[in-house]
Amino acid sequence: MSELEVLPQAALEGLGTRPFGVYVHVPFCATRCGYCDFNTYTAGELGSDSSPASWLDGLRRELDLAARVLGGPPPAETVFVGGGTPSLLGADGLASVLDAVRSSFGLARGAEVTTEANPESTSPEFFAGIRDAGYTRVSLGMQSAARHVLAVLDRVHTPGRPVLAAIEARSAGFEHVNLDLIYGTPGERVDDLRASLDAVVAAEVDHVSAYSLIVEEGTAMARRVRRGELPMPDEDVLASYYELVDEVLTAAGLRWYEVSNWARSERDRCRHNLGYWRGGDWWGAGPGAHSHVGGVRWWNVKHPARYAAMLAEGRWPSAGSEVLTEADRHLERVMLELRIAEGLPLDALDADGVREARAAEAEGLLALAGGRAVLTDSGRLLADGVVRRLVG
């Protein structure tokens, strides 16, 4: 094992009384998108050092190790396979991933099992295959319906493919289908965003995630912005685009339940992500994946070859860990719970925090009722600033 040998007993206390999920990171992509800073690799970048087969061997070993470390863990209530591009594994590969989770953890009755997918690497046969394997939810990367916006983002799918993929997924029996949008890309006009939203509504999915473009340091897009080839996204434009997203989705029957997420009903919400936002436990398996159990957080080594080699040697593949202090946990609780529609209990705040909450209510940023603080429509635009005020 590396940095971590065992989890402290205090971290294991209460395991199973909090939401428990498994995240699996698939690090493979066909091409690299210029805005993405996730831990992903193309075949050319990996060469012969790593492959889906060696990654899957490592994943099985890590999941078995996880079950031993947790000492008879609860069955997974949620599983989320993300990346990267999990759909590059194909239906058989994703079935093997879920079989590995079942073997090590088991699945709770009614477990939510999600995979992300790039629309271009899906088909009706793919959706039928993963549905038969036990997946219950699909999240499709759409980003935009405008060809020139996709080009700036270096996305390779054609504009109409995500909607068609969503229809194929629903035809295969998936009740729960998400489309991901990114708004605020340089060159995106308001009419482009409206067209993207119209396409989302026409797809009749039950869930939409919409995120403002963030230019992350170290990405190809950041280098283009620094060279003056692309403008930095304008904060006022991003705010107006968010309001448009919320307006259109709400009119279509999709209600916000987290600042960047909308669902048709409570049963259509992403339970895995709610586990993160509500302070649950999860084991993150795969290169670069992050985990959290009982106030202890750790993260794996990033390179797939290093990850697989450490596990082949019987070592825990963590690159580092931290034990969250009470102050850390308080900050995270306020930051995450305030972002969801149910808001934050006022008794989670100290006296100064309550005073700030009442001041934010007077400014129209929070609604205080039933002992909870909930972001207003205006407050959602300034959520990070409201959090800073509440925690001092």
CSV table of C-alpha atoms in Angstrom, one decimal, residues 209-344:
chain,number,residue,atom,x,y,z
A,209,SER,CA,-27.0,19.3,-16.5
A,210,ALA,CA,-25.9,22.8,-17.7
A,211,TYR,CA,-22.5,24.2,-16.8
A,212,SER,CA,-20.9,27.5,-17.7
A,213,LEU,CA,-17.6,27.2,-19.5
A,214,ILE,CA,-14.6,27.5,-17.2
A,215,VAL,CA,-11.2,28.0,-18.8
A,216,GLU,CA,-9.0,25.7,-16.8
A,217,GLU,CA,-5.3,26.4,-16.5
A,218,GLY,CA,-3.1,24.0,-18.4
A,219,THR,CA,-5.7,23.3,-21.1
A,220,ALA,CA,-5.4,24.0,-24.8
A,221,MET,CA,-8.3,26.5,-24.5
A,222,ALA,CA,-6.4,28.4,-21.8
A,223,ARG,CA,-3.4,28.7,-24.1
A,224,ARG,CA,-5.6,30.0,-26.9
A,225,VAL,CA,-7.2,32.6,-24.5
A,226,ARG,CA,-3.7,33.6,-23.3
A,227,ARG,CA,-2.6,34.1,-26.9
A,228,GLY,CA,-5.6,36.3,-27.7
A,229,GLU,CA,-7.1,33.8,-30.1
A,230,LEU,CA,-10.3,33.4,-28.0
A,231,PRO,CA,-11.9,35.8,-25.6
A,232,MET,CA,-12.4,34.9,-21.9
A,233,PRO,CA,-16.1,34.1,-21.2
A,234,ASP,CA,-17.9,37.3,-19.9
A,235,GLU,CA,-19.4,37.0,-16.5
A,236,ASP,CA,-22.5,39.0,-17.3
A,237,VAL,CA,-23.1,37.0,-20.5
A,238,LEU,CA,-22.7,33.8,-18.4
A,239,ALA,CA,-25.3,35.0,-15.9
A,240,SER,CA,-27.8,35.9,-18.7
A,241,TYR,CA,-27.3,32.5,-20.3
A,242,TYR,CA,-27.9,30.8,-17.0
A,243,GLU,CA,-31.2,32.6,-16.6
A,244,LEU,CA,-32.2,31.6,-20.1
A,245,VAL,CA,-31.3,27.9,-19.4
A,246,ASP,CA,-33.4,28.0,-16.2
A,247,GLU,CA,-36.3,29.8,-18.0
A,248,VAL,CA,-36.5,27.3,-20.9
A,249,LEU,CA,-36.0,24.1,-18.8
A,250,THR,CA,-38.5,25.2,-16.2
A,251,ALA,CA,-41.1,26.0,-18.8
A,252,ALA,CA,-40.5,22.4,-20.2
A,253,GLY,CA,-41.2,20.9,-16.8
A,254,LEU,CA,-37.6,20.4,-15.6
A,255,ARG,CA,-37.1,21.9,-12.2
A,256,TRP,CA,-33.7,22.8,-10.7
A,257,TYR,CA,-32.7,20.7,-7.7
A,258,GLU,CA,-29.0,21.7,-7.7
A,259,VAL,CA,-27.6,24.9,-9.1
A,260,SER,CA,-26.5,23.3,-12.4
A,261,ASN,CA,-29.0,20.4,-12.6
A,262,TRP,CA,-32.6,20.1,-13.5
A,263,ALA,CA,-35.0,17.0,-13.3
A,264,ARG,CA,-38.6,16.3,-14.2
A,265,SER,CA,-39.4,14.9,-10.8
A,266,GLU,CA,-37.7,13.9,-7.6
A,267,ARG,CA,-37.2,10.3,-8.8
A,268,ASP,CA,-35.4,11.6,-11.8
A,269,ARG,CA,-32.7,13.3,-9.8
A,270,CYS,CA,-29.1,11.9,-10.0
A,271,ARG,CA,-28.9,10.0,-6.7
A,272,HIS,CA,-25.2,9.5,-7.0
A,273,ASN,CA,-24.4,13.2,-7.2
A,274,LEU,CA,-26.9,13.9,-4.4
A,275,GLY,CA,-24.7,11.5,-2.3
A,276,TYR,CA,-21.8,13.9,-2.9
A,277,TRP,CA,-23.8,17.0,-2.1
A,278,ARG,CA,-25.3,15.5,1.1
A,279,GLY,CA,-22.0,14.4,2.6
A,280,GLY,CA,-22.2,10.7,1.8
A,281,ASP,CA,-19.4,8.1,1.4
A,282,TRP,CA,-18.0,6.8,-1.9
A,283,TRP,CA,-15.1,4.8,-3.1
A,284,GLY,CA,-13.6,6.3,-6.3
A,285,ALA,CA,-11.8,3.5,-8.3
A,286,GLY,CA,-9.5,4.1,-11.3
A,287,PRO,CA,-6.6,6.4,-12.1
A,288,GLY,CA,-6.9,9.8,-10.5
A,289,ALA,CA,-10.3,8.9,-8.8
A,290,HIS,CA,-11.1,10.6,-5.5
A,291,SER,CA,-12.8,8.9,-2.5
A,292,HIS,CA,-14.4,10.0,0.7
A,293,VAL,CA,-15.3,7.8,3.7
A,294,GLY,CA,-16.2,9.3,7.1
A,295,GLY,CA,-14.2,12.5,6.8
A,296,VAL,CA,-11.1,10.9,5.2
A,297,ARG,CA,-10.4,11.8,1.6
A,298,TRP,CA,-7.8,10.3,-0.7
A,299,TRP,CA,-7.0,10.2,-4.4
A,300,ASN,CA,-5.3,7.7,-6.7
A,301,VAL,CA,-2.2,8.1,-8.8
A,302,LYS,CA,-3.1,9.5,-12.2
A,303,HIS,CA,-1.3,7.6,-14.9
A,304,PRO,CA,-3.1,4.3,-15.9
A,305,ALA,CA,0.1,2.4,-16.2
A,306,ARG,CA,1.3,3.4,-12.7
A,307,TYR,CA,-2.1,2.7,-11.3
A,308,ALA,CA,-2.2,-0.9,-12.8
A,309,ALA,CA,1.4,-1.6,-11.7
A,310,MET,CA,0.8,-0.6,-8.1
A,311,LEU,CA,-2.2,-2.8,-7.8
A,312,ALA,CA,-0.5,-5.7,-9.5
A,313,GLU,CA,2.1,-5.4,-6.7
A,314,GLY,CA,-0.6,-5.5,-4.1
A,315,ARG,CA,-0.3,-1.8,-3.2
A,316,TRP,CA,-3.0,0.7,-2.5
A,317,PRO,CA,-2.8,3.1,-5.5
A,318,SER,CA,-3.3,6.3,-3.5
A,319,ALA,CA,-1.2,9.4,-4.3
A,320,GLY,CA,-2.3,11.3,-1.2
A,321,SER,CA,-4.9,11.7,1.5
A,322,GLU,CA,-6.2,14.1,4.1
A,323,VAL,CA,-8.3,13.9,7.2
A,324,LEU,CA,-10.9,16.7,7.1
A,325,THR,CA,-11.0,18.9,10.2
A,326,GLU,CA,-14.3,20.0,11.7
A,327,ALA,CA,-13.8,23.3,10.0
A,328,ASP,CA,-13.3,21.6,6.6
A,329,ARG,CA,-16.4,19.5,7.0
A,330,HIS,CA,-18.4,22.5,8.0
A,331,LEU,CA,-17.3,24.5,5.0
A,332,GLU,CA,-18.0,21.6,2.6
A,333,ARG,CA,-21.5,21.1,4.1
A,334,VAL,CA,-22.4,24.7,3.7
A,335,MET,CA,-20.9,24.9,0.2
A,336,LEU,CA,-22.6,21.7,-1.1
A,337,GLU,CA,-26.0,21.7,0.7
A,338,LEU,CA,-26.7,25.3,-0.1
A,339,ARG,CA,-26.5,24.5,-3.8
A,340,ILE,CA,-29.4,22.0,-3.6
A,341,ALA,CA,-33.1,23.0,-3.8
A,342,GLU,CA,-33.8,21.9,-0.2
A,343,GLY,CA,-31.1,24.2,1.0
A,344,LEU,CA,-29.2,24.2,4.3
